[in-house]
Short mmCIF file of C-alpha atoms in Angstrom, two decimals:
data_model
loop_
_atom_site.label_atom_id
_atom_site.label_comp_id
_atom_site.label_asym_id
_atom_site.label_seq_id
_atom_site.Cartn_x
_atom_site.Cartn_y
_atom_site.Cartn_z
CA MET A 1 -47.25 72.76 12.29
CA THR A 2 -50.88 71.28 10.54
CA THR A 3 -51.50 71.93 7.95
CA ILE A 4 -55.15 71.90 6.95
CA THR A 5 -56.24 69.73 2.26
CA PRO A 6 -58.03 71.89 0.58
CA PHE A 7 -61.36 70.03 0.08
CA ALA A 8 -63.20 70.88 -3.01
CA ALA A 9 -66.61 70.87 -3.13
CA GLY A 10 -68.45 66.94 -4.54
CA SER A 11 -64.74 65.73 -3.70
CA TYR A 12 -66.71 63.23 -1.33
CA LEU A 13 -68.80 61.91 -3.66
CA THR A 14 -66.27 61.55 -6.63
CA THR A 15 -64.28 59.64 -3.89
CA ARG A 16 -66.99 57.38 -2.88
CA ASN A 17 -67.76 56.83 -6.89
CA ALA A 18 -64.54 55.67 -7.93
CA SER A 19 -64.07 53.30 -4.85
CA GLN A 20 -67.47 51.36 -5.78
CA LEU A 21 -66.52 51.44 -9.15
CA GLN A 22 -62.84 49.60 -8.26
CA THR A 23 -64.81 47.79 -5.36
CA LEU A 24 -67.68 46.15 -7.84
CA LYS A 25 -64.21 45.24 -11.00
CA SER A 26 -62.64 43.74 -7.92
CA GLN A 27 -65.84 41.31 -8.07
CA LEU A 28 -65.80 40.82 -11.70
CA ASN A 29 -62.23 40.03 -11.80
CA ASP A 30 -62.42 37.24 -8.81
CA LEU A 31 -65.74 36.19 -10.07
CA THR A 32 -64.07 36.09 -14.32
CA ASN A 33 -61.14 33.98 -12.99
CA GLN A 34 -63.06 31.08 -10.73
CA LEU A 35 -64.84 30.36 -13.77
CA SER A 36 -62.02 30.22 -16.14
CA SER A 37 -60.17 28.25 -13.83
CA GLY A 38 -63.42 26.25 -11.98
CA GLN A 39 -61.39 27.68 -8.37
CA VAL A 40 -62.95 29.60 -5.62
CA SER A 41 -59.26 30.92 -4.80
CA GLN A 42 -55.40 30.61 -6.82
CA THR A 43 -54.37 30.86 -2.39
CA TYR A 44 -55.34 28.68 0.27
CA GLY A 45 -56.01 32.26 2.32
CA GLY A 46 -58.67 32.81 -0.34
CA LEU A 47 -60.68 29.82 1.21
CA GLY A 48 -61.26 31.75 3.82
CA SER A 49 -62.88 29.76 7.42
CA GLY A 50 -62.42 26.49 4.97
CA ARG A 51 -58.83 27.29 4.55
CA SER A 52 -58.13 24.11 7.22
CA THR A 53 -59.90 22.22 6.30
CA ALA A 54 -58.35 21.73 2.72
CA LEU A 55 -55.76 21.92 4.39
CA SER A 56 -56.03 18.49 6.19
CA ALA A 57 -57.93 16.99 3.27
CA GLN A 58 -54.73 17.53 0.41
CA ALA A 59 -53.17 16.06 3.39
CA THR A 60 -54.97 13.46 3.18
CA LEU A 61 -55.67 12.50 0.16
CA SER A 62 -51.42 13.11 -0.65
CA ALA A 63 -51.30 9.91 1.96
CA LEU A 64 -53.57 7.63 -0.23
CA THR A 65 -52.00 7.91 -3.00
CA GLY A 66 -48.66 7.09 -1.56
CA TYR A 67 -50.58 4.52 -0.34
CA ALA A 68 -52.21 3.57 -3.61
CA ALA A 69 -49.21 3.12 -5.25
CA GLY A 70 -47.41 0.43 -2.49
CA ILE A 71 -50.23 -2.04 -2.74
CA THR A 72 -50.52 -1.26 -6.50
CA ALA A 73 -46.43 -2.43 -6.35
CA ALA A 74 -47.06 -5.13 -3.27
CA GLN A 75 -50.12 -6.75 -5.00
CA THR A 76 -47.61 -7.19 -8.57
CA ARG A 77 -45.08 -8.49 -6.47
CA THR A 78 -47.36 -10.93 -4.28
CA ASN A 79 -49.18 -12.23 -6.83
CA LEU A 80 -45.96 -12.92 -8.76
CA ALA A 81 -44.22 -14.44 -5.59
CA VAL A 82 -47.95 -16.88 -5.64
CA THR A 83 -47.43 -17.88 -8.91
CA SER A 84 -43.81 -19.04 -8.40
CA LEU A 85 -44.24 -21.12 -5.44
CA THR A 86 -47.23 -22.57 -6.45
CA GLN A 87 -45.03 -23.69 -9.50
CA VAL A 88 -41.98 -24.73 -7.39
CA ALA A 89 -45.34 -26.73 -5.61
CA THR A 90 -46.54 -28.32 -8.57
CA LEU A 91 -42.68 -28.99 -9.92
CA GLY A 92 -42.38 -31.30 -6.26
CA THR A 93 -45.56 -32.44 -6.86
CA SER A 94 -45.98 -33.72 -10.11
CA THR A 95 -42.53 -35.01 -9.93
CA GLY A 96 -42.90 -36.96 -6.36
CA THR A 97 -46.30 -38.21 -8.41
CA MET A 98 -43.89 -39.70 -11.46
CA LEU A 99 -41.42 -41.18 -8.99
CA GLN A 100 -44.07 -43.38 -7.08
CA ASN A 101 -45.82 -44.60 -10.42
CA GLY A 102 -42.41 -45.61 -11.64
CA LEU A 103 -42.70 -48.60 -8.76
CA GLN A 104 -44.32 -50.39 -11.59
CA SER A 105 -41.80 -50.52 -14.51
CA VAL A 106 -38.43 -49.82 -12.88
CA ALA A 107 -35.89 -49.87 -15.53
CA ALA A 108 -38.20 -47.78 -18.17
CA ASN A 109 -38.56 -44.70 -15.51
CA SER A 110 -34.71 -44.18 -13.70
CA VAL A 111 -33.16 -42.54 -16.97
CA SER A 112 -36.23 -40.80 -17.39
CA GLY A 113 -37.03 -39.82 -13.70
CA ARG A 114 -32.77 -39.04 -13.08
CA SER A 115 -33.35 -36.35 -16.51
CA THR A 116 -37.02 -35.13 -15.64
CA ALA A 117 -35.47 -34.45 -11.75
CA LEU A 118 -32.77 -32.74 -12.78
CA ALA A 119 -35.09 -30.21 -15.16
CA ASN A 120 -37.11 -30.10 -12.62
CA LEU A 121 -34.69 -29.23 -10.01
CA GLN A 122 -33.10 -26.33 -12.70
CA THR A 123 -36.44 -24.84 -13.56
CA ALA A 124 -37.62 -25.23 -9.31
CA LEU A 125 -33.86 -22.63 -8.79
CA ASP A 126 -34.27 -19.75 -11.78
CA THR A 127 -38.08 -19.59 -10.62
CA LEU A 128 -36.05 -18.73 -7.25
CA ASN A 129 -34.97 -16.38 -8.87
CA GLU A 130 -38.12 -13.91 -10.54
CA SER A 131 -38.81 -10.49 -9.39
CA ALA A 132 -41.23 -7.42 -10.75
CA ALA A 133 -39.83 -3.88 -11.23
CA GLY A 134 -36.16 -5.43 -10.94
CA ASN A 135 -37.03 -6.34 -7.45
CA TYR A 136 -35.86 -9.86 -6.36
CA LEU A 137 -39.15 -11.47 -4.42
CA PHE A 138 -37.27 -14.30 -2.95
CA GLY A 139 -34.33 -12.99 -1.16
CA GLY A 140 -35.87 -11.65 2.37
CA SER A 141 -35.01 -7.90 2.55
CA ASN A 142 -32.82 -7.97 0.30
CA THR A 143 -34.36 -7.60 -3.28
CA THR A 144 -30.96 -5.80 -5.28
CA THR A 145 -28.88 -8.73 -4.85
CA GLN A 146 -29.41 -12.39 -6.74
CA PRO A 147 -31.02 -14.54 -4.14
CA VAL A 148 -29.75 -17.71 -6.05
CA VAL A 149 -26.98 -18.66 -7.75
CA ASP A 150 -27.04 -19.63 -11.21
CA SER A 151 -28.40 -23.33 -11.30
CA SER A 152 -25.56 -24.34 -13.11
CA LYS A 153 -22.85 -23.55 -10.66
CA ILE A 154 -25.27 -24.64 -7.92
CA LEU A 155 -24.59 -28.37 -9.71
CA ASN A 156 -21.36 -27.96 -10.70
CA GLY A 157 -19.66 -25.94 -9.16
CA THR A 158 -17.81 -22.51 -10.23
CA THR A 159 -14.56 -20.24 -9.45
CA ASP A 160 -14.87 -17.72 -7.75
CA ALA A 161 -12.51 -13.64 -8.78
CA SER A 162 -9.93 -14.95 -6.33
CA GLY A 163 -9.62 -17.91 -8.11
CA ASN A 164 -10.89 -20.94 -5.38
CA LYS A 165 -12.91 -23.45 -6.48
CA LEU A 166 -15.50 -23.29 -5.09
CA ASP A 167 -17.24 -26.82 -4.67
CA GLY A 168 -20.82 -27.87 -6.33
CA LEU A 169 -23.85 -29.93 -5.59
CA SER A 170 -22.54 -32.84 -7.35
CA THR A 171 -18.59 -32.51 -6.23
CA LEU A 172 -20.67 -33.33 -2.75
CA ILE A 173 -22.65 -35.87 -3.50
CA SER A 174 -20.36 -37.62 -5.15
CA GLN A 175 -17.88 -37.57 -2.38
CA ARG A 176 -20.35 -38.67 0.42
CA VAL A 177 -20.80 -40.95 -1.44
CA ALA A 178 -17.33 -42.42 -2.06
CA ALA A 179 -16.82 -41.80 1.48
CA GLU A 180 -20.16 -43.45 2.58
CA LEU A 181 -19.45 -46.52 0.13
CA GLY A 182 -15.72 -47.18 0.37
CA ALA A 183 -12.97 -48.34 -1.36
CA GLY A 184 -14.86 -52.17 -1.75
CA GLY A 185 -18.42 -50.62 -2.44
CA ASN A 186 -19.84 -52.81 0.38
CA GLY A 187 -20.41 -49.74 3.08
CA ARG A 188 -16.86 -50.42 4.54
CA LEU A 189 -16.76 -53.71 5.04
CA THR A 190 -14.33 -56.51 4.72
CA GLN A 191 -15.71 -59.61 4.02
CA THR A 192 -13.27 -62.73 4.19
CA PRO A 193 -13.57 -65.98 4.67
CA ALA A 194 -11.68 -68.33 6.89
CA SER A 195 -10.71 -72.06 7.55
CA PRO A 196 -11.79 -73.97 6.70
CA THR A 197 -13.72 -72.78 3.84
CA THR A 198 -17.38 -73.86 5.41
CA THR A 199 -17.10 -70.42 7.05
CA VAL A 200 -17.44 -66.47 6.26
CA GLN A 201 -16.52 -63.83 8.16
CA VAL A 202 -17.53 -60.40 8.01
CA THR A 203 -15.60 -57.58 9.97
CA GLU A 204 -17.05 -53.33 10.40
CA GLU A 205 -14.03 -50.60 8.56
CA ALA A 206 -10.86 -51.03 10.52
CA ASN A 207 -10.26 -47.48 10.88
CA ASP A 208 -11.19 -46.28 14.15
CA ALA A 209 -12.00 -42.40 13.46
CA THR A 210 -13.84 -43.50 10.59
CA ARG A 211 -15.79 -46.71 11.73
CA GLY A 212 -19.53 -45.46 12.70
CA LYS A 213 -19.28 -42.35 10.78
CA PHE A 214 -19.57 -43.86 7.22
CA GLY A 215 -20.27 -46.96 6.31
CA PHE A 216 -22.19 -49.66 7.70
CA THR A 217 -21.63 -50.90 10.84
CA LEU A 218 -23.47 -54.48 12.57
CA ALA A 219 -25.64 -54.50 14.48
CA GLY A 220 -25.77 -57.87 16.24
CA THR A 221 -25.81 -61.56 15.93
CA PRO A 222 -27.50 -62.64 12.94
CA THR A 223 -30.31 -64.86 12.49
CA THR A 224 -30.88 -68.25 11.24
CA THR A 225 -33.34 -70.96 10.19
CA GLY A 226 -32.70 -74.57 9.93
CA SER A 227 -29.79 -76.13 11.83
CA ALA A 228 -27.31 -75.65 9.35
CA ILE A 229 -25.94 -72.94 9.29
CA GLY A 230 -24.72 -71.46 12.99
CA ALA A 231 -23.78 -66.84 13.51
CA THR A 232 -21.23 -65.73 16.10
CA TYR A 233 -21.23 -62.55 16.68
CA THR A 234 -18.42 -60.42 18.03
CA PRO A 235 -18.99 -57.17 19.69
CA GLY A 236 -16.91 -54.03 18.64
CA THR A 237 -15.34 -51.91 20.27
CA ALA A 238 -13.89 -48.33 20.32
CA THR A 239 -10.41 -49.81 19.39
CA SER A 240 -11.11 -52.60 17.57
CA PRO A 241 -14.13 -53.52 15.13
CA ALA A 242 -16.65 -55.78 15.62
CA SER A 243 -17.45 -58.95 13.50
CA PHE A 244 -19.92 -61.81 12.24
CA SER A 245 -19.12 -65.39 10.61
CA LEU A 246 -21.37 -67.54 9.22
CA SER A 247 -20.63 -71.03 9.07
CA MET A 248 -22.10 -74.49 7.40
CA THR A 249 -20.91 -77.99 8.01
CA THR A 250 -24.59 -79.56 6.34
CA GLN A 251 -26.54 -79.13 3.60
CA PRO A 252 -29.15 -76.09 4.50
CA SER A 253 -32.30 -76.51 3.06
CA ALA A 254 -34.29 -74.78 0.34
CA GLY A 255 -35.93 -71.86 1.76
CA ASP A 256 -33.63 -71.86 5.34
CA THR A 257 -32.13 -68.11 5.58
CA VAL A 258 -29.89 -66.22 7.55
CA SER A 259 -30.51 -62.03 8.21
CA PHE A 260 -28.26 -59.65 9.50
CA ALA A 261 -28.70 -56.02 10.00
CA LEU A 262 -26.37 -52.94 8.88
CA LYS A 263 -26.70 -50.20 11.27
CA MET A 264 -26.53 -46.20 9.70
CA ALA A 265 -24.93 -42.96 11.00
CA ASP A 266 -27.87 -41.66 10.85
CA GLY A 267 -29.18 -44.07 13.14
CA THR A 268 -31.37 -45.91 10.59
CA SER A 269 -30.83 -49.61 9.27
CA THR A 270 -31.66 -52.21 6.81
CA THR A 271 -31.64 -55.71 7.63
CA ILE A 272 -30.24 -58.22 4.62
CA THR A 273 -31.57 -61.81 4.64
CA LEU A 274 -30.57 -64.53 2.47
CA THR A 275 -32.47 -67.37 1.51
CA ALA A 276 -31.08 -71.22 0.02
CA ALA A 277 -32.95 -72.56 -3.18
CA ALA A 278 -32.25 -75.32 -5.76
CA SER A 279 -31.06 -73.20 -8.24
CA ALA A 280 -30.19 -69.44 -8.08
CA ASP A 281 -29.02 -66.47 -9.67
CA PRO A 282 -25.17 -65.75 -9.51
CA LYS A 283 -26.07 -61.99 -9.21
CA SER A 284 -28.75 -62.64 -6.14
CA ILE A 285 -28.95 -60.15 -3.62
CA THR A 286 -31.71 -62.35 -1.45
CA SER A 287 -30.80 -66.26 -2.83
CA PHE A 288 -28.11 -69.27 -3.08
CA ALA A 289 -27.18 -72.25 -3.95
CA ILE A 290 -27.53 -75.31 -2.55
CA GLY A 291 -24.37 -77.22 -3.70
CA SER A 292 -23.02 -80.18 -4.57
CA THR A 293 -21.49 -80.40 -0.61
CA PRO A 294 -21.57 -77.89 2.41
CA ALA A 295 -18.27 -76.01 0.96
CA GLN A 296 -19.56 -75.41 -2.47
CA THR A 297 -23.34 -74.30 -0.58
CA MET A 298 -21.14 -71.71 1.58
CA ALA A 299 -18.83 -70.42 -1.87
CA ASN A 300 -22.19 -69.88 -2.98
CA LEU A 301 -23.72 -67.99 0.02
CA SER A 302 -20.86 -66.08 0.11
CA THR A 303 -21.05 -65.02 -3.15
CA THR A 304 -24.55 -64.14 -2.76
CA LEU A 305 -23.65 -62.25 0.39
CA SER A 306 -20.97 -60.14 -1.36
CA ASN A 307 -23.17 -58.97 -3.76
CA ALA A 308 -25.87 -58.03 -1.21
CA LEU A 309 -23.94 -55.90 1.11
CA THR A 310 -22.54 -54.10 -2.69
CA GLY A 311 -26.78 -54.05 -3.38
CA ALA A 312 -27.65 -52.94 0.01
CA ALA A 313 -24.35 -49.58 -0.14
CA SER A 314 -24.92 -48.58 -3.60
CA SER A 315 -28.77 -48.56 -2.76
CA THR A 316 -30.05 -47.85 0.92
CA LEU A 317 -26.83 -46.23 2.08
CA ALA A 318 -25.96 -44.19 -1.39
CA VAL A 319 -28.68 -42.67 -1.31
CA ASN A 320 -29.13 -42.27 2.04
CA ALA A 321 -25.73 -40.34 1.34
CA THR A 322 -27.22 -38.82 -1.16
CA ALA A 323 -30.55 -37.24 0.05
CA ALA A 324 -28.73 -36.06 3.62
CA THR A 325 -25.94 -33.90 1.31
CA ALA A 326 -28.55 -32.16 -0.33
CA SER A 327 -30.53 -31.35 2.46
CA ASN A 328 -27.30 -30.54 4.22
CA PHE A 329 -26.37 -28.57 1.00
CA PHE A 330 -30.03 -26.22 0.84
CA SER A 331 -29.20 -25.71 4.41
CA GLY A 332 -26.60 -23.77 3.67
CA ALA A 333 -26.32 -19.96 3.24
CA ALA A 334 -24.41 -17.10 2.52
CA ASN A 335 -25.45 -14.31 4.92
CA GLY A 336 -27.49 -14.39 8.26
CA GLY A 337 -27.35 -17.26 10.03
CA PRO A 338 -27.20 -18.16 14.42
CA ALA A 339 -23.86 -16.32 13.75
CA GLY A 340 -24.68 -13.55 11.16
CA ALA A 341 -22.07 -15.17 9.21
CA GLY A 342 -24.04 -17.55 7.29
CA VAL A 343 -24.51 -21.11 7.06
CA MET A 344 -21.94 -23.37 6.04
CA PRO A 345 -22.73 -26.85 4.76
CA GLN A 346 -20.46 -29.77 5.92
CA ARG A 347 -17.76 -30.86 4.26
CA ILE A 348 -15.81 -34.20 4.49
CA VAL A 349 -12.76 -34.19 7.63
CA TYR A 350 -10.03 -36.74 6.17
CA ASP A 351 -6.57 -38.10 7.50
CA GLY A 352 -3.41 -38.06 6.10
CA SER A 353 -4.69 -42.00 4.57
CA LYS A 354 -7.74 -40.32 2.50
CA ASN A 355 -9.56 -41.87 4.91
CA PRO A 356 -12.71 -39.70 6.44
CA VAL A 357 -12.75 -39.35 9.68
CA GLY A 358 -15.30 -37.22 10.39
CA TYR A 359 -17.27 -33.64 8.99
CA THR A 360 -16.47 -29.55 8.91
CA ALA A 361 -18.15 -26.16 8.07
CA ALA A 362 -17.86 -25.78 4.54
CA THR A 363 -16.45 -21.91 3.96
CA PRO A 364 -17.65 -19.33 0.72
CA GLN A 365 -14.26 -20.42 -0.28
CA ASN A 366 -14.75 -24.03 -1.20
CA THR A 367 -18.32 -24.26 -1.45
CA VAL A 368 -20.95 -22.53 -3.68
CA LEU A 369 -23.45 -21.21 -1.54
CA TRP A 370 -26.19 -21.02 -3.16
CA TYR A 371 -28.67 -18.84 -1.45
CA GLN A 372 -27.85 -15.03 -1.19
CA GLY A 373 -30.29 -13.10 -0.01
CA GLU A 374 -31.34 -11.94 3.65
CA ASN A 375 -31.58 -14.12 5.95
CA SER A 376 -32.21 -13.20 9.59
CA TYR A 377 -32.50 -15.44 12.91
CA ASP A 378 -34.25 -14.17 16.07
CA PRO A 379 -31.36 -14.85 18.85
CA ALA A 380 -34.02 -15.73 21.29
CA THR A 381 -34.63 -18.94 19.40
CA GLY A 382 -31.89 -19.77 16.84
CA LYS A 383 -34.12 -19.86 14.07
CA PRO A 384 -34.83 -17.61 10.88
CA THR A 385 -37.33 -14.73 11.46
CA PRO A 386 -40.90 -14.81 9.95
CA ALA A 387 -40.18 -13.94 5.97
CA ILE A 388 -43.20 -12.74 5.76
CA ASP A 389 -42.24 -9.79 7.55
CA THR A 390 -38.86 -8.75 5.79
CA GLN A 391 -40.76 -6.55 3.35
CA SER A 392 -43.88 -4.99 4.29
CA VAL A 393 -45.67 -2.13 2.86
CA GLN A 394 -48.28 1.05 4.48
CA VAL A 395 -51.49 0.60 3.44
CA SER A 396 -52.86 2.83 6.22
CA ALA A 397 -51.28 5.41 8.48
CA THR A 398 -51.21 3.07 10.99
CA GLY A 399 -51.60 -0.63 9.60
CA SER A 400 -49.14 -2.18 6.92
CA VAL A 401 -49.15 -6.02 5.49
CA GLY A 402 -46.34 -8.12 5.24
CA THR A 403 -44.98 -9.32 1.56
CA GLY A 404 -41.84 -11.03 1.92
CA ALA A 405 -40.33 -14.39 1.29
CA ARG A 406 -36.95 -16.24 0.94
CA ALA A 407 -36.06 -18.96 -1.32
CA ASN A 408 -34.45 -20.99 0.66
CA ASP A 409 -37.53 -21.52 3.06
CA PRO A 410 -36.89 -24.84 4.92
CA THR A 411 -40.24 -26.87 3.35
CA VAL A 412 -38.80 -25.23 -0.72
CA GLN A 413 -35.22 -26.69 0.45
CA ASN A 414 -37.52 -29.65 1.35
CA VAL A 415 -38.53 -29.75 -2.13
CA LEU A 416 -34.63 -28.70 -3.60
CA ALA A 417 -33.25 -31.35 -1.86
CA GLY A 418 -36.41 -34.19 -3.33
CA LEU A 419 -35.79 -32.75 -6.69
CA ALA A 420 -31.88 -33.94 -5.96
CA THR A 421 -32.15 -36.74 -4.22
CA MET A 422 -33.91 -37.88 -7.77
CA ALA A 423 -31.61 -36.57 -9.99
CA PHE A 424 -28.69 -38.20 -8.58
CA GLY A 425 -30.01 -41.73 -6.98
CA LEU A 426 -32.11 -43.50 -9.30
CA PRO A 427 -30.45 -46.10 -10.60
CA THR A 428 -28.47 -45.60 -13.80
CA THR A 429 -28.39 -49.76 -14.65
CA ASN A 430 -30.81 -52.06 -14.78
CA ASP A 431 -29.67 -54.70 -12.32
CA SER A 432 -31.16 -56.54 -9.02
CA ASN A 433 -30.71 -54.15 -7.19
CA THR A 434 -32.26 -51.32 -9.79
CA TYR A 435 -35.93 -52.12 -7.78
CA ASN A 436 -34.00 -51.94 -3.77
CA THR A 437 -32.18 -49.05 -5.11
CA TYR A 438 -35.41 -46.99 -6.69
CA GLN A 439 -37.71 -48.24 -4.12
CA THR A 440 -35.55 -46.14 -1.31
CA VAL A 441 -35.25 -42.85 -3.85
CA ALA A 442 -38.96 -43.69 -3.26
CA THR A 443 -38.72 -43.68 -0.06
CA LYS A 444 -36.02 -41.16 1.06
CA ALA A 445 -37.32 -38.07 -2.24
CA GLY A 446 -40.61 -38.37 -1.82
CA GLY A 447 -40.77 -38.06 2.37
CA LEU A 448 -38.76 -34.18 1.10
CA LEU A 449 -41.06 -33.70 -1.81
CA THR A 450 -44.05 -34.08 0.62
CA SER A 451 -43.63 -31.29 2.00
CA VAL A 452 -44.91 -29.36 -0.89
CA ASN A 453 -48.89 -30.27 0.53
CA GLN A 454 -47.85 -31.27 4.57
CA THR A 455 -48.34 -28.68 7.35
CA PRO A 456 -45.43 -27.12 7.47
CA SER A 457 -45.29 -27.09 3.90
CA VAL A 458 -44.90 -25.05 0.75
CA GLN A 459 -48.88 -24.79 0.15
CA ASP A 460 -48.73 -23.08 3.67
CA THR A 461 -46.70 -19.90 2.07
CA ILE A 462 -48.83 -20.11 -0.82
CA THR A 463 -51.62 -19.10 1.76
CA GLN A 464 -49.20 -16.81 3.92
CA LEU A 465 -48.73 -14.95 0.55
CA THR A 466 -52.30 -15.17 -1.00
CA VAL A 467 -53.61 -13.79 2.20
CA ALA A 468 -51.60 -11.37 2.03
CA SER A 469 -52.64 -9.96 -1.45
CA THR A 470 -56.13 -9.72 -0.03
CA ARG A 471 -55.41 -7.94 2.74
CA LEU A 472 -54.00 -5.47 -0.02
CA SER A 473 -57.32 -5.38 -2.20
CA ASN A 474 -59.32 -4.84 0.85
CA ALA A 475 -56.60 -1.87 2.05
CA SER A 476 -57.39 -0.48 -1.43
CA THR A 477 -60.64 -0.67 -2.21
CA THR A 478 -61.15 0.94 1.49
CA ASN A 479 -59.01 3.47 0.61
CA LYS A 480 -60.23 3.94 -2.44
CA ALA A 481 -63.76 4.94 -0.23
CA THR A 482 -61.46 7.19 1.90
CA GLN A 483 -60.39 8.82 -1.12
CA ASN A 484 -63.86 9.35 -2.96
CA THR A 485 -64.87 11.16 0.51
CA VAL A 486 -62.18 13.32 1.31
CA GLN A 487 -62.20 14.26 -2.26
CA ASN A 488 -65.95 15.14 -1.98
CA THR A 489 -65.69 17.32 0.50
CA LEU A 490 -62.46 19.12 -1.20
CA ASP A 491 -64.23 19.70 -3.80
CA GLY A 492 -67.25 21.52 -1.64
CA ILE A 493 -64.77 23.88 -0.69
CA GLU A 494 -62.72 24.59 -2.94
CA GLN A 495 -64.85 24.17 -6.07
CA ILE A 496 -67.10 26.80 -7.48
CA SER A 497 -70.59 25.97 -8.84
CA PRO A 498 -70.68 27.01 -11.83
CA GLU A 499 -74.71 28.19 -12.35
CA GLU A 500 -73.75 30.53 -9.52
CA VAL A 501 -70.74 32.47 -10.10
CA ILE A 502 -72.41 32.81 -13.56
CA THR A 503 -75.28 34.51 -11.98
CA LYS A 504 -73.50 36.32 -9.64
CA LEU A 505 -71.08 37.28 -12.56
CA LEU A 506 -74.36 38.61 -14.58
CA ASP A 507 -75.42 40.66 -11.56
CA VAL A 508 -72.05 42.33 -10.89
CA GLN A 509 -71.55 43.17 -14.29
CA ASN A 510 -74.45 44.89 -14.67
CA ARG A 511 -74.72 46.73 -11.87
CA LEU A 512 -70.95 47.71 -12.99
CA GLN A 513 -72.35 48.88 -15.68
CA ALA A 514 -74.87 51.23 -14.55
CA SER A 515 -72.39 52.49 -12.12
CA TYR A 516 -70.49 53.64 -15.18
CA GLN A 517 -73.65 54.92 -16.56
CA VAL A 518 -74.47 57.35 -13.66
CA THR A 519 -70.86 58.28 -13.65
CA ALA A 520 -70.74 59.02 -16.93
CA THR A 521 -74.20 61.11 -16.90
CA LEU A 522 -72.63 63.09 -13.49
CA SER A 523 -69.65 63.86 -15.15
CA LYS A 524 -71.40 65.75 -17.98
CA LEU A 525 -73.81 67.92 -15.68
CA SER A 526 -72.34 71.51 -14.96
CA LEU A 527 -74.08 74.97 -13.58
CA VAL A 528 -75.21 76.00 -16.72
CA ASN A 529 -77.30 73.16 -17.09
CA TYR A 530 -79.21 74.81 -14.54
CA ILE A 531 -79.70 78.51 -15.68
CA GLY A 532 -81.61 79.06 -18.23
#
């Protein structure tokens, strides 16, 4: 059944006026909210057709804000890494220069050189533990673990949590030098006078397992000048050592010489030359005095020969051993490596008689592994992955910049090994062999320290990080320009024009006020007004 709604005359007009008033009041409220908030609408729905653009712009601005935060943090890390590596490079350069300049006054510079090199080594190691905002800079992708063990532990060793004694660099160098020099301190050679007393013989290490791996070996027959000194050579075999003999049946002339080469396990050699002289210091390593008889002259030659062998062992052999041990030690790492189980430096193996017979890999239970950071290797090449790629920061939707670095970069290893060679290899006494020892250190350590500038070098890594910092700055500039453009677009959609809103607000207020007045007037009219 249909119900007919009652209809009163004039109700339509009243309803219409009320609706118009409500609409005007709603417009007034909207305009008032816009003026107080500065926004077109409090919801995206109120933006109309611009809401999609506004949503996209907000997402872009949010991403750019995230990129900016990442870039700022990465720039701080990168700039600090550049500063730290520059300090390491400076330490290497200044120490190398000091070492070369010290050749002018070896005795005065040996002791100071050792202390300076040791202090610079400790400083370099400490520098490689630099961090920014709690994140270590030189641990590759591992930013939470201290990448470099404390310098005191690296140098002097420590004891781990399980009570294992871990040997440090000084112990490894001491053991290696002792193994090379042998009990006689002359490179594991044996010097014996023969019968008659006008001959002397030098023989290689007798232990077959040691010979050729530690100490000197003889390169061949000595060469002589003049006719007074004779030389014979007996080659060695796998089971017998080589030897040479020097003999003297007549007196040599001043200036007559005998020379022979000594080989080392690394393939290098050193040559000893002894020269006859009218007089000579008994401690000389190069000259022997001509005595009153051939037997006395041979005794003098034998003394100088002994001095020379000991001198060559304590200089060339010992310094080579120091440099090799330092380089090998700093190649070690607790993690990563070709097999993923770390990179172990070499330790000496001894037989039952305490003779050194070879090398074996160290273990984390007996040796300090100085580098504790990330150390990934590429399986295809068997070499470390690029350190710069171990950390990266996203700078745009499609771009990123590598900012990683490792303390065990090969060039850094060389600088550390060069400083260690100086610290442990420079002579501690002033004698006839001091200059030769210093010269050998200058050659070996100097060669390692040149990695500061020679390609590949520490400077190359500094340049790489500097380029990364520049890329970050450029990306930041580009992002800021993009952010300004997007923000302007968003403001054009979301933000009001105060002048326009005020104009509209005044118009609506006037219209609303007029409507109220008309409505109030009409509400007072009745039939009585028309009867008169």
